[in-house]
Structure formats: C-alpha cells, structure tokens
Amino acid sequence: MNPLLVLAIISIYFVLLMTISYFTSRNRSDESYFTGDRQSPWFLVAFGMVGAGLSGVTFVSLPGMVGNNNFYFYQFILGNVVGYLFITFVLIPLYYRLRLVSIYGYLDQRYGVKTYKTGSLFFLVSQSFGAALRLLLASKILQFALFDKLNIPFPITVIIILLLVWLYTNKSGIKTIVWTDTLQTTFLVLGAVITIYTITSSLNLSFSGAIQQVTEHKYFEVFNWENKSSNNFFKQFIAGILVAIAMIGLDQNMMQKTLTCKNQWDAQKNTLTYSLILAITQFLFLGLGILLYIYAENNGIALAVGENGALLDTDNLFPDLALNHLGVFAGISFLLGIIAASFSSVDSSLTALTTSFTYDFLDISHKSSADKKRLKNWVLLGFSAVLFLIIMLFANSKGDVVSLIFKVAGYTYGPLLGLYMLGMFTKIAVKDKWVPLICVMAPVLTYLLSVFFAQNYNFDFGFINIAVNAGLTILGLLLVKRKGEIA
C-alpha cells in the first residue's frame, strides 16, 4: 500500500482524536483525568469499552489463532459472559458503596496497607506487560505498512505512537478516553465487517453462503472434551469466568471507565451491555479467521507450517491478506481498525496505570491542584517509558500473542483474585505483613505445578492456571489468619 496513503489515514485519524480531546477537556476539574467527573453516559462507556477489551491483539491475533485452535476460544468467551454477571451484581455495588477511584482501596479497608500496596503493584505489573504486548503487535503492523518504507526504525515508531497517545489524553485522561474509545470501537468493528464483505464478494458468496462455509469448515469446532488438552471445555469455561472477573472486574483499567458512570445502576447496565457486545464481536472475529483461511486456500496463498504440522506466525495472516491481497479498500479498513485498536488499548492502560500509582502510592487525593498535575504528568511519562522498554524486550517474539497475554494474566491476576474472593466471602482476618510474600509465592508454585503436571502426566493447565494461582493464594492467606479475629 502506498505509504503516503497510510500516512494520510493516520494523520486524519489523529486529527479526529485531537478534536475530541479539545472538546472534552473544556471545563475539566482536578478529578476529570481520574474519574471523568462521574458524568459519562453508560451506553457510551459500554460501547467504548469493547475497543479497549478487544485491542489490536484480538483484532489481529484472534482470527489467526483458529488455524491451530479451531473455535475452542469461544468456550473461554462463554465463561467470560458468566464472569461479567459476577462483576455486575457483586463487584460494582461494592465499588460504588465505597466510592473508590482506585479499586484497590478495598484491599486497604479489608486487610491492611501492605495488602493494598501489593494488590496495586500486581495490577501495575500485569497491566504494563499486557498493554505493552498489545501495543507491540499493532506497532509491528504499522512498521510494516508505513515506517519501514520511510526508513524509520522500530523503536522510533513505538515512541511516535506513545507520543500521539500522550498528546490527546494528557489533559483530561479518562474523560477524553470514554469518547475516543467510542470512535475507536466503531472503526475496529468496521474493519472486520468490511474485510468479511470483501472476502465474501471475492469468493462470490452470499451472506447465507458465507455462514455455511464457516460452519462447515474443519476449524469450526467449538467444544473440546479431551481432559488433558489445554482447550478442554471445562478448563476454558472456568478460566473464562475467572479471567473475566480478574482482568475486567479487578482491573483498574476497565473498572475506571465503569466508575465514571453517574450511578451504580448505569454502571451495571454498562457492564451487561458491554459483555453482550463483546461476545458477539469476538464471535465475529473468529468467523473472520475461518474466512481468511478459506480465502488463502482458494487463492493458493502458502502459509508457513512447522515440523509438528502447526501453522507458524498466525498473527501475520490478517495483516498479510488485508494489506497485500484484498485490495485498497480492505487495506484502508484494516489500517483504521488496527490504529483504532492500538490507541484504544494503550490510552486507557496508561491512564489506569497513572491513576493507580498516583492514588495507591503517592496519595494524590490529598495533594494541591498544582501537585496533582505535576505528579500525574511525571507518572504518565514514567509508565510510557516502561511500556517502551517492555516492547523492546519482546520485539522479536513470534506467534499467537492473545494466548500469551491470557497465560501471563493467569500468573499476575491470580493473587488479586484470591485476595478479593477471600475478602468478599469470608470475614477472616489475616496478618497483613505476610501477604506480599504469599502473593509472590503463589504464582511461582503455580508455574512449578504446571511444569510438573505437564512433564509427568501430560496434563496442560492452560488458562486454568489462574484458578490454581488464586487457590494457592487463598490457602496461603488461611495459613496466616489471625486466630479468633474477624475483619
């Protein structure tokens, strides 16, 4: 694709974001960056959260992964839907009752300051790695589509993207993001829909014909009942429930948007609507994946295969076909989708990281207006640098990024899940000073157990490692409970 056309698309899109930023940053208060002044329309938040929830990883990686994993990922998505019900009717009422800005303030009230800091720190690590991996994939695509042709090195590409995000979120943070995410979700979904239309048209398929081709394809296998497989239904479904609770309900990034709604009922409507739209959209992307493979098969496009027969670099499937085979219109829609997904993912992550660190570690709520602005700017710059370093660390990684993100999440969000489950459903008091050690040991033991079972019993934990991790965290907390005391 012509680099000038790509540059024009990026420039126009960025102007749109800056225009939204200009209007949303008027009449802002000191708390606008962190809370959006709690005036966001719930339906706008729900639709915008889809873009942040999908990200560039889903946009690119999910269609490609069906080549090695069939439709099994949808078992995980079905579990997500159940998890969102827990978030809606258990966690959101808790957060609104306590009037939290950083959701980890609950841990301070329930356990103590060391647990509070530990929970927030685990989120910071989790979100930093997750955001960096999501941005890495999108940055590689933009590098291939534009910056390589301009002889701009990859590190500079990442810096440019982070700088652009900083420019339109710096003033009003979450207040701006609620609106820009809506625009970005629209382009992300349109990118998939236009690609599907282009493929079906080139294959002379009607809408019903396309559905028949997808549902009759060998990759359209939704349920897996093999006990030892990482794709086993029960592993995927249970993991889907727990990961949704942890990565959405216990995630400052996603909950910060929800908490900008005017009241609890609006926030609950937001979450229920979001879960439905997200499930439908993810199904759409999986179906798109099968259509992409059908298109490649019908047009004799060779795909790299490993020695074990598995497809290699499945994340390259969608970008390659969209930019090199499906025509200019599909290429433009793909670029708009990946740009939208990139910005939507990284802007909300940086805002959440900044909010969590400033509230949980710098006690920004008790600072003057000038100090709030100064600290916020330095922390935002610091986390931008952290994301850059992580991206450089994984710059040469290949394969299915979406699976990597959920596996990493199982280790980093597991302790958070254990802390909240014990805290909400029991009145057991624990010795606060031992909690940091327990939250570090639980993921380590989970990893060792996963290796042991894989080597000795050929049993793959898969995404269920989050349940093992949370269970070990709860066990550790019970070992250091205060005798005769309740919270």
Tab-separated table of C-alpha atoms in Angstrom, residues 36-299:
chain	number	residue	atom	x	y	z
A	36	GLY	CA	-14.369	11.760	34.301
A	37	ASP	CA	-16.307	13.769	36.919
A	38	ARG	CA	-18.582	10.698	37.111
A	39	GLN	CA	-20.797	12.045	34.332
A	40	SER	CA	-20.225	9.539	31.480
A	41	PRO	CA	-23.316	8.150	29.647
A	42	TRP	CA	-23.417	4.405	30.408
A	43	PHE	CA	-24.146	3.296	26.817
A	44	LEU	CA	-21.158	5.296	25.562
A	45	VAL	CA	-18.887	3.652	28.141
A	46	ALA	CA	-20.201	0.187	27.254
A	47	PHE	CA	-19.577	0.565	23.525
A	48	GLY	CA	-16.199	2.220	24.014
A	49	MET	CA	-15.014	-0.494	26.387
A	50	VAL	CA	-15.349	-3.039	23.571
A	51	GLY	CA	-12.428	-1.396	21.772
A	52	ALA	CA	-10.250	-1.472	24.880
A	53	GLY	CA	-11.332	-5.038	25.639
A	54	LEU	CA	-10.575	-6.285	22.133
A	55	SER	CA	-7.384	-4.313	21.419
A	56	GLY	CA	-5.070	-4.887	18.496
A	57	VAL	CA	-4.312	-8.368	19.800
A	58	THR	CA	-7.898	-9.536	19.288
A	59	PHE	CA	-8.171	-7.652	16.006
A	60	VAL	CA	-5.120	-9.426	14.564
A	61	SER	CA	-4.414	-12.480	16.701
A	62	LEU	CA	-7.908	-13.906	17.224
A	63	PRO	CA	-8.676	-14.522	13.525
A	64	GLY	CA	-5.307	-16.213	13.023
A	65	MET	CA	-5.467	-18.472	16.066
A	66	VAL	CA	-8.353	-20.572	14.689
A	67	GLY	CA	-5.811	-22.230	12.396
A	68	ASN	CA	-4.258	-24.079	15.346
A	69	ASN	CA	-7.048	-23.896	17.930
A	70	ASN	CA	-10.248	-24.129	15.886
A	71	PHE	CA	-13.183	-22.305	17.537
A	72	TYR	CA	-12.191	-23.535	21.020
A	73	PHE	CA	-11.540	-20.000	22.241
A	74	TYR	CA	-15.299	-19.406	22.214
A	75	GLN	CA	-15.593	-21.759	25.200
A	76	PHE	CA	-13.475	-19.184	27.041
A	77	ILE	CA	-15.720	-16.361	25.812
A	78	LEU	CA	-18.839	-18.154	27.120
A	79	GLY	CA	-17.157	-18.291	30.523
A	80	ASN	CA	-16.460	-14.570	30.237
A	81	VAL	CA	-20.191	-13.864	29.987
A	82	VAL	CA	-20.800	-15.610	33.329
A	83	GLY	CA	-17.893	-13.708	34.845
A	84	TYR	CA	-19.437	-10.395	33.786
A	85	LEU	CA	-22.577	-11.278	35.756
A	86	PHE	CA	-20.423	-11.547	38.890
A	87	ILE	CA	-18.821	-8.197	38.105
A	88	THR	CA	-22.218	-6.586	37.543
A	89	PHE	CA	-24.010	-7.793	40.668
A	90	VAL	CA	-21.165	-8.255	43.178
A	91	LEU	CA	-18.162	-6.042	42.400
A	92	ILE	CA	-19.820	-2.894	41.030
A	93	PRO	CA	-22.124	-2.453	44.059
A	94	LEU	CA	-19.032	-2.840	46.277
A	95	TYR	CA	-17.037	-0.208	44.385
A	96	TYR	CA	-19.888	2.309	44.347
A	97	ARG	CA	-20.667	1.771	48.022
A	98	LEU	CA	-17.041	2.563	48.933
A	99	ARG	CA	-16.822	5.465	46.398
A	100	LEU	CA	-13.458	4.198	45.104
A	101	VAL	CA	-11.267	5.868	42.500
A	102	SER	CA	-8.587	3.201	42.667
A	103	ILE	CA	-10.430	-0.090	43.163
A	104	TYR	CA	-7.528	-1.458	45.218
A	105	GLY	CA	-8.534	0.874	48.039
A	106	TYR	CA	-10.866	-2.001	49.024
A	107	LEU	CA	-7.845	-4.115	49.982
A	108	ASP	CA	-6.668	-1.420	52.395
A	109	GLN	CA	-10.033	-1.390	54.173
A	110	ARG	CA	-10.342	-5.186	54.216
A	111	TYR	CA	-6.792	-6.369	55.014
A	112	GLY	CA	-4.349	-3.533	55.595
A	113	VAL	CA	-1.913	-1.217	53.873
A	114	LYS	CA	0.639	-3.881	52.831
A	115	THR	CA	-2.050	-5.938	51.105
A	116	TYR	CA	-3.364	-2.784	49.459
A	117	LYS	CA	0.055	-1.887	48.066
A	118	THR	CA	0.659	-5.498	46.985
A	119	GLY	CA	-2.623	-5.706	45.088
A	120	SER	CA	-1.970	-2.425	43.319
A	121	LEU	CA	1.583	-3.481	42.472
A	122	PHE	CA	0.353	-6.722	40.899
A	123	PHE	CA	-2.047	-4.696	38.766
A	124	LEU	CA	0.744	-2.345	37.693
A	125	VAL	CA	2.914	-5.269	36.598
A	126	SER	CA	0.006	-7.058	34.895
A	127	GLN	CA	-1.254	-4.019	33.043
A	128	SER	CA	2.217	-2.897	31.979
A	129	PHE	CA	3.002	-6.247	30.365
A	130	GLY	CA	-0.485	-6.657	28.884
A	131	ALA	CA	-0.553	-3.155	27.402
A	132	ALA	CA	2.975	-3.482	26.034
A	133	LEU	CA	2.269	-6.829	24.338
A	134	ARG	CA	-0.928	-5.464	22.798
A	135	LEU	CA	0.850	-2.373	21.521
A	136	LEU	CA	3.787	-4.457	20.256
A	137	LEU	CA	1.614	-6.319	17.779
A	138	ALA	CA	-0.009	-3.165	16.434
A	139	SER	CA	3.332	-1.353	16.224
A	140	LYS	CA	4.808	-4.157	14.108
A	141	ILE	CA	1.937	-3.856	11.638
A	142	LEU	CA	2.291	-0.077	11.362
A	143	GLN	CA	6.033	-0.554	10.971
A	144	PHE	CA	5.433	-2.932	8.054
A	145	ALA	CA	2.730	-0.778	6.457
A	146	LEU	CA	4.400	2.625	6.753
A	147	PHE	CA	7.501	3.226	8.837
A	148	ASP	CA	9.750	0.676	7.100
A	149	LYS	CA	9.048	2.458	3.815
A	150	LEU	CA	10.084	5.752	5.443
A	151	ASN	CA	13.266	4.130	6.851
A	152	ILE	CA	12.149	4.870	10.412
A	153	PRO	CA	13.489	2.316	12.958
A	154	PHE	CA	11.012	0.302	15.045
A	155	PRO	CA	11.942	1.963	18.404
A	156	ILE	CA	11.121	5.372	16.895
A	157	THR	CA	7.789	4.006	15.644
A	158	VAL	CA	6.833	2.983	19.195
A	159	ILE	CA	7.901	6.360	20.575
A	160	ILE	CA	5.773	8.156	17.954
A	161	ILE	CA	2.687	6.109	18.900
A	162	LEU	CA	3.206	6.736	22.631
A	163	LEU	CA	3.713	10.458	21.969
A	164	LEU	CA	0.492	10.681	19.943
A	165	VAL	CA	-1.439	8.979	22.747
A	166	TRP	CA	0.057	11.375	25.293
A	167	LEU	CA	-1.000	14.398	23.237
A	168	TYR	CA	-4.729	13.616	23.242
A	169	THR	CA	-5.057	12.071	26.734
A	170	ASN	CA	-2.738	14.262	28.793
A	171	LYS	CA	-5.269	16.919	29.756
A	172	SER	CA	-8.455	15.046	30.620
A	173	GLY	CA	-7.458	11.387	30.743
A	174	ILE	CA	-10.446	9.110	31.300
A	175	LYS	CA	-12.911	11.882	30.455
A	176	THR	CA	-11.457	12.039	26.935
A	177	ILE	CA	-10.941	8.283	26.618
A	178	VAL	CA	-14.623	7.473	27.194
A	179	TRP	CA	-15.378	9.411	23.984
A	180	THR	CA	-12.328	8.475	21.888
A	181	ASP	CA	-12.866	4.777	22.694
A	182	THR	CA	-16.324	5.007	21.128
A	183	LEU	CA	-14.825	6.284	17.874
A	184	GLN	CA	-12.111	3.643	18.012
A	185	THR	CA	-14.527	0.765	18.655
A	186	THR	CA	-16.550	1.869	15.621
A	187	PHE	CA	-13.509	1.719	13.324
A	188	LEU	CA	-12.341	-1.568	14.833
A	189	VAL	CA	-15.657	-3.341	14.189
A	190	LEU	CA	-16.000	-1.728	10.743
A	191	GLY	CA	-12.558	-3.054	9.846
A	192	ALA	CA	-13.718	-6.621	10.465
A	193	VAL	CA	-17.088	-6.153	8.732
A	194	ILE	CA	-15.541	-4.602	5.609
A	195	THR	CA	-12.926	-7.380	5.421
A	196	ILE	CA	-15.667	-10.027	5.665
A	197	TYR	CA	-17.617	-8.276	2.902
A	198	THR	CA	-14.510	-8.088	0.692
A	199	ILE	CA	-13.727	-11.798	1.142
A	200	THR	CA	-17.296	-12.973	0.542
A	201	SER	CA	-17.554	-10.790	-2.555
A	202	SER	CA	-14.293	-12.129	-3.998
A	203	LEU	CA	-15.450	-15.714	-3.347
A	204	ASN	CA	-18.933	-14.951	-4.771
A	205	LEU	CA	-20.598	-15.938	-1.507
A	206	SER	CA	-23.940	-14.653	-0.256
A	207	PHE	CA	-24.445	-13.917	3.437
A	208	SER	CA	-26.042	-17.324	3.992
A	209	GLY	CA	-23.379	-18.948	1.839
A	210	ALA	CA	-20.615	-17.401	3.940
A	211	ILE	CA	-22.238	-18.683	7.139
A	212	GLN	CA	-22.495	-22.153	5.614
A	213	GLN	CA	-18.824	-22.080	4.557
A	214	VAL	CA	-17.754	-21.079	8.068
A	215	THR	CA	-19.934	-23.537	9.997
A	216	GLU	CA	-18.995	-26.469	7.740
A	217	HIS	CA	-15.253	-25.754	7.817
A	218	LYS	CA	-12.920	-28.091	9.718
A	219	TYR	CA	-11.884	-25.224	12.006
A	220	PHE	CA	-15.461	-24.671	13.188
A	221	GLU	CA	-15.132	-26.999	16.167
A	222	VAL	CA	-16.343	-25.201	19.276
A	223	PHE	CA	-16.199	-27.778	22.090
A	224	ASN	CA	-13.258	-29.900	23.214
A	225	TRP	CA	-13.842	-32.699	25.732
A	226	GLU	CA	-10.272	-34.095	25.878
A	227	ASN	CA	-9.345	-33.962	29.581
A	228	LYS	CA	-5.614	-33.405	29.163
A	229	SER	CA	-5.929	-30.747	26.471
A	230	SER	CA	-5.435	-27.089	27.319
A	231	ASN	CA	-8.537	-26.470	25.187
A	232	ASN	CA	-10.779	-28.751	27.275
A	233	PHE	CA	-14.245	-27.183	27.688
A	234	PHE	CA	-14.246	-27.132	31.493
A	235	LYS	CA	-10.752	-25.617	31.660
A	236	GLN	CA	-11.635	-22.944	29.125
A	237	PHE	CA	-15.086	-22.167	30.544
A	238	ILE	CA	-13.967	-21.925	34.182
A	239	ALA	CA	-10.887	-19.967	33.181
A	240	GLY	CA	-13.139	-17.649	31.162
A	241	ILE	CA	-15.213	-16.892	34.261
A	242	LEU	CA	-12.188	-16.262	36.476
A	243	VAL	CA	-10.180	-14.310	33.916
A	244	ALA	CA	-13.170	-12.032	33.222
A	245	ILE	CA	-13.538	-11.338	36.946
A	246	ALA	CA	-9.796	-10.718	37.321
A	247	MET	CA	-8.952	-8.909	34.070
A	248	ILE	CA	-12.134	-6.815	33.979
A	249	GLY	CA	-13.638	-6.673	37.472
A	250	LEU	CA	-10.317	-6.445	39.340
A	251	ASP	CA	-8.616	-4.352	36.668
A	252	GLN	CA	-8.283	-0.618	37.251
A	253	ASN	CA	-8.154	-0.022	33.500
A	254	MET	CA	-11.601	-1.453	32.749
A	255	MET	CA	-13.295	-0.539	36.017
A	256	GLN	CA	-12.111	3.059	35.890
A	257	LYS	CA	-14.297	3.604	32.832
A	258	THR	CA	-17.268	1.916	34.504
A	259	LEU	CA	-16.876	4.066	37.616
A	260	THR	CA	-17.239	7.225	35.509
A	261	CYS	CA	-20.949	6.393	35.115
A	262	LYS	CA	-23.369	8.595	37.049
A	263	ASN	CA	-24.615	5.885	39.420
A	264	GLN	CA	-24.488	2.176	40.213
A	265	TRP	CA	-27.435	1.199	38.010
A	266	ASP	CA	-25.904	2.947	34.984
A	267	ALA	CA	-22.619	1.160	35.673
A	268	GLN	CA	-24.393	-2.197	35.827
A	269	LYS	CA	-26.248	-1.553	32.567
A	270	ASN	CA	-22.902	-0.633	31.056
A	271	THR	CA	-21.275	-3.922	32.080
A	272	LEU	CA	-24.150	-6.121	30.922
A	273	THR	CA	-24.319	-4.349	27.553
A	274	TYR	CA	-20.562	-4.473	27.143
A	275	SER	CA	-20.428	-8.229	27.829
A	276	LEU	CA	-23.083	-8.925	25.180
A	277	ILE	CA	-21.474	-6.725	22.508
A	278	LEU	CA	-18.022	-8.155	23.267
A	279	ALA	CA	-19.191	-11.783	22.963
A	280	ILE	CA	-20.847	-11.082	19.615
A	281	THR	CA	-17.809	-9.167	18.330
A	282	GLN	CA	-15.358	-11.915	19.340
A	283	PHE	CA	-17.522	-14.485	17.548
A	284	LEU	CA	-17.368	-12.220	14.501
A	285	PHE	CA	-13.560	-12.149	14.618
A	286	LEU	CA	-13.303	-15.939	14.975
A	287	GLY	CA	-15.606	-16.346	11.981
A	288	LEU	CA	-13.469	-13.846	10.086
A	289	GLY	CA	-10.479	-16.071	10.837
A	290	ILE	CA	-12.067	-19.051	9.064
A	291	LEU	CA	-12.943	-16.852	6.071
A	292	LEU	CA	-9.327	-15.663	5.894
A	293	TYR	CA	-8.097	-19.268	5.780
A	294	ILE	CA	-10.712	-20.145	3.146
A	295	TYR	CA	-9.544	-17.182	1.048
A	296	ALA	CA	-5.899	-18.268	1.388
A	297	GLU	CA	-6.770	-21.851	0.407
A	298	ASN	CA	-8.827	-20.793	-2.627
A	299	ASN	CA	-6.145	-18.402	-3.892
